[in-house]
Amino acid sequence: DAAYQQFFSQYTVANVPLYDTRTRSMYDVLMGGISLYSYANGQLTADAELPWIDNVTTLVRAGNGSFQEYIMPPIPAVTPGSTGNYGANAAFFINQAVPASSNGVVALDRLRGPTVVGYMFGGIYSTVSNTSGNTFRATGASNQVFQITLTPT
């Protein structure tokens, strides 16, 4: 839909695909990465330098075709004083015990209570939000594994 502007995670990121058959809505949980916008302290900020973000967002396409984007809790810092700027080019690995379609889309309406839906692994991390001028010193390959737990509401 060319009329919709996605605010977060424009670069390839780990994505948790979920579908709710009751509402006919598709949910894509996008984890961190590189983005045109960032969100902190209640403020949405555009940045043409495409900052690294720790924001986790959910892009919802409702059964009627409309879109909405929601901000979720951020990716946590792995060590004290570090950032949660992970997710760029990372992969999502589904928990094989989770109800899902043959193409890996989680059956959201079949989840009951907090559920480990899978894991985010790999990709690129950044120690700063904007890497202009120090890109190679501030980024690196990630070996972190993040457990992704979803609590349906």
Tab-separated table of C-alpha atoms in Angstrom:
chain	number	residue	atom	x	y	z
A	1	ASP	CA	0.000	0.000	0.000
A	2	ALA	CA	1.870	3.047	-1.281
A	3	ALA	CA	-0.312	5.389	0.799
A	4	TYR	CA	1.017	4.026	4.103
A	5	GLN	CA	4.276	5.377	5.572
A	6	GLN	CA	6.114	2.901	7.785
A	7	PHE	CA	7.900	4.790	10.574
A	8	PHE	CA	10.291	2.171	11.954
A	9	SER	CA	12.734	-0.528	10.870
A	10	GLN	CA	13.188	0.328	7.200
A	11	TYR	CA	16.313	-1.836	6.922
A	12	THR	CA	16.000	-5.641	7.099
A	13	VAL	CA	15.208	-6.730	10.678
A	14	ALA	CA	14.048	-9.794	12.541
A	15	ASN	CA	10.286	-10.047	12.053
A	16	VAL	CA	7.764	-12.104	14.025
A	17	PRO	CA	4.776	-12.699	11.704
A	18	LEU	CA	1.429	-13.327	13.450
A	19	TYR	CA	-2.103	-13.748	12.116
A	20	ASP	CA	-5.404	-13.538	13.993
A	21	THR	CA	-8.171	-15.433	12.171
A	22	ARG	CA	-10.873	-13.875	14.375
A	23	THR	CA	-10.092	-10.302	13.277
A	24	ARG	CA	-8.429	-11.221	9.944
A	25	SER	CA	-5.477	-9.044	11.003
A	26	MET	CA	-1.791	-9.586	10.172
A	27	TYR	CA	0.781	-8.474	12.737
A	28	ASP	CA	4.473	-8.028	12.001
A	29	VAL	CA	6.628	-7.425	15.075
A	30	LEU	CA	9.750	-5.610	13.851
A	31	MET	CA	12.740	-5.662	16.171
A	32	GLY	CA	15.160	-2.743	16.197
A	33	GLY	CA	17.486	-2.138	13.298
A	34	ILE	CA	17.969	1.009	11.268
A	35	SER	CA	15.098	3.435	10.989
A	36	LEU	CA	13.941	6.787	9.662
A	37	TYR	CA	12.323	7.491	13.052
A	38	SER	CA	13.170	6.761	16.649
A	39	TYR	CA	10.984	6.906	19.747
A	40	ALA	CA	12.177	7.858	23.221
A	41	ASN	CA	10.673	9.674	26.198
A	42	GLY	CA	7.286	9.904	24.478
A	43	GLN	CA	8.734	11.632	21.408
A	44	LEU	CA	8.730	10.420	17.804
A	45	THR	CA	11.767	11.908	16.032
A	46	ALA	CA	12.677	11.793	12.341
A	47	ASP	CA	16.382	11.504	11.528
A	48	ALA	CA	17.581	11.607	7.904
A	49	GLU	CA	20.845	9.924	9.017
A	50	LEU	CA	18.812	6.746	9.659
A	51	PRO	CA	19.678	5.985	13.288
A	52	TRP	CA	20.163	2.575	14.863
A	53	ILE	CA	17.252	1.960	17.199
A	54	ASP	CA	16.267	-0.296	20.079
A	55	ASN	CA	12.558	0.230	19.313
A	56	VAL	CA	10.343	-2.789	18.805
A	57	THR	CA	7.220	-2.004	16.825
A	58	THR	CA	4.217	-3.901	15.577
A	59	LEU	CA	2.822	-3.138	12.158
A	60	VAL	CA	-0.814	-4.250	11.911
A	61	ARG	CA	-2.787	-4.642	8.724
A	62	ALA	CA	-6.423	-5.028	9.742
A	63	GLY	CA	-8.968	-7.129	7.885
A	64	ASN	CA	-10.377	-3.948	6.307
A	65	GLY	CA	-6.948	-3.102	4.800
A	66	SER	CA	-6.052	-0.258	7.170
A	67	PHE	CA	-2.600	-0.015	8.779
A	68	GLN	CA	-1.491	0.930	12.282
A	69	GLU	CA	1.947	0.885	13.896
A	70	TYR	CA	2.436	0.346	17.638
A	71	ILE	CA	5.483	0.865	19.830
A	72	MET	CA	6.362	-2.050	22.115
A	73	PRO	CA	8.953	-2.290	24.925
A	74	PRO	CA	12.479	-1.740	23.503
A	75	ILE	CA	15.270	-4.258	23.034
A	76	PRO	CA	17.180	-4.312	26.329
A	77	ALA	CA	20.834	-3.397	26.670
A	78	VAL	CA	22.901	-6.569	26.960
A	79	THR	CA	25.412	-5.097	29.396
A	80	PRO	CA	25.188	-2.083	31.725
A	81	GLY	CA	25.953	1.134	29.868
A	82	SER	CA	25.471	-0.403	26.428
A	83	THR	CA	22.615	0.081	23.966
A	84	GLY	CA	19.805	-2.151	22.755
A	85	ASN	CA	20.640	-1.217	19.150
A	86	TYR	CA	20.302	-4.726	17.743
A	87	GLY	CA	18.120	-6.239	15.060
A	88	ALA	CA	19.563	-4.906	11.793
A	89	ASN	CA	19.797	-7.871	9.412
A	90	ALA	CA	19.009	-10.248	12.309
A	91	ALA	CA	16.938	-13.405	11.893
A	92	PHE	CA	13.876	-14.682	13.728
A	93	PHE	CA	13.765	-18.399	14.507
A	94	ILE	CA	10.309	-19.677	15.392
A	95	ASN	CA	9.752	-21.945	18.394
A	96	GLN	CA	8.679	-25.178	16.717
A	97	ALA	CA	6.150	-25.836	19.518
A	98	VAL	CA	4.160	-22.678	18.671
A	99	PRO	CA	1.004	-23.104	16.558
A	100	ALA	CA	1.827	-21.740	13.108
A	101	SER	CA	0.999	-22.114	9.444
A	102	SER	CA	3.265	-24.057	7.098
A	103	ASN	CA	4.951	-20.797	6.018
A	104	GLY	CA	5.922	-19.849	9.607
A	105	VAL	CA	3.171	-17.370	10.487
A	106	VAL	CA	2.256	-17.726	14.162
A	107	ALA	CA	-1.433	-18.390	14.875
A	108	LEU	CA	-1.976	-15.493	17.274
A	109	ASP	CA	-5.540	-16.471	18.216
A	110	ARG	CA	-4.311	-19.904	19.372
A	111	LEU	CA	-1.795	-18.559	21.921
A	112	ARG	CA	-2.786	-18.725	25.592
A	113	GLY	CA	-0.834	-16.613	28.061
A	114	PRO	CA	2.851	-15.702	27.823
A	115	THR	CA	4.454	-17.799	25.085
A	116	VAL	CA	8.036	-18.066	23.839
A	117	VAL	CA	7.358	-17.640	20.114
A	118	GLY	CA	11.010	-17.832	19.110
A	119	TYR	CA	14.396	-16.171	19.134
A	120	MET	CA	16.199	-13.278	17.458
A	121	PHE	CA	19.799	-14.002	16.532
A	122	GLY	CA	22.648	-12.407	14.643
A	123	GLY	CA	22.665	-9.323	12.529
A	124	ILE	CA	24.500	-6.107	13.288
A	125	TYR	CA	24.600	-4.080	16.502
A	126	SER	CA	25.659	-0.501	17.138
A	127	THR	CA	27.024	1.104	20.282
A	128	VAL	CA	25.633	4.504	19.216
A	129	SER	CA	22.442	5.718	17.540
A	130	ASN	CA	24.082	7.660	14.724
A	131	THR	CA	27.231	6.221	13.219
A	132	SER	CA	28.199	9.103	10.919
A	133	GLY	CA	31.972	9.397	10.871
A	134	ASN	CA	32.682	6.353	13.065
A	135	THR	CA	30.688	3.579	11.415
A	136	PHE	CA	33.304	0.858	11.595
A	137	ARG	CA	34.252	1.462	15.213
A	138	ALA	CA	30.662	1.607	16.460
A	139	THR	CA	29.137	-1.445	14.770
A	140	GLY	CA	29.830	-5.149	14.673
A	141	ALA	CA	28.393	-8.585	14.056
A	142	SER	CA	26.051	-9.681	16.834
A	143	ASN	CA	26.283	-13.069	18.514
A	144	GLN	CA	23.446	-12.285	20.939
A	145	VAL	CA	20.379	-14.496	21.219
A	146	PHE	CA	17.182	-12.790	22.392
A	147	GLN	CA	14.258	-14.905	23.561
A	148	ILE	CA	10.984	-13.461	22.236
A	149	THR	CA	8.042	-13.926	24.592
A	150	LEU	CA	4.585	-12.771	23.488
A	151	THR	CA	1.732	-12.163	25.891
A	152	PRO	CA	-1.542	-11.881	23.966
A	153	THR	CA	-4.047	-9.369	25.318
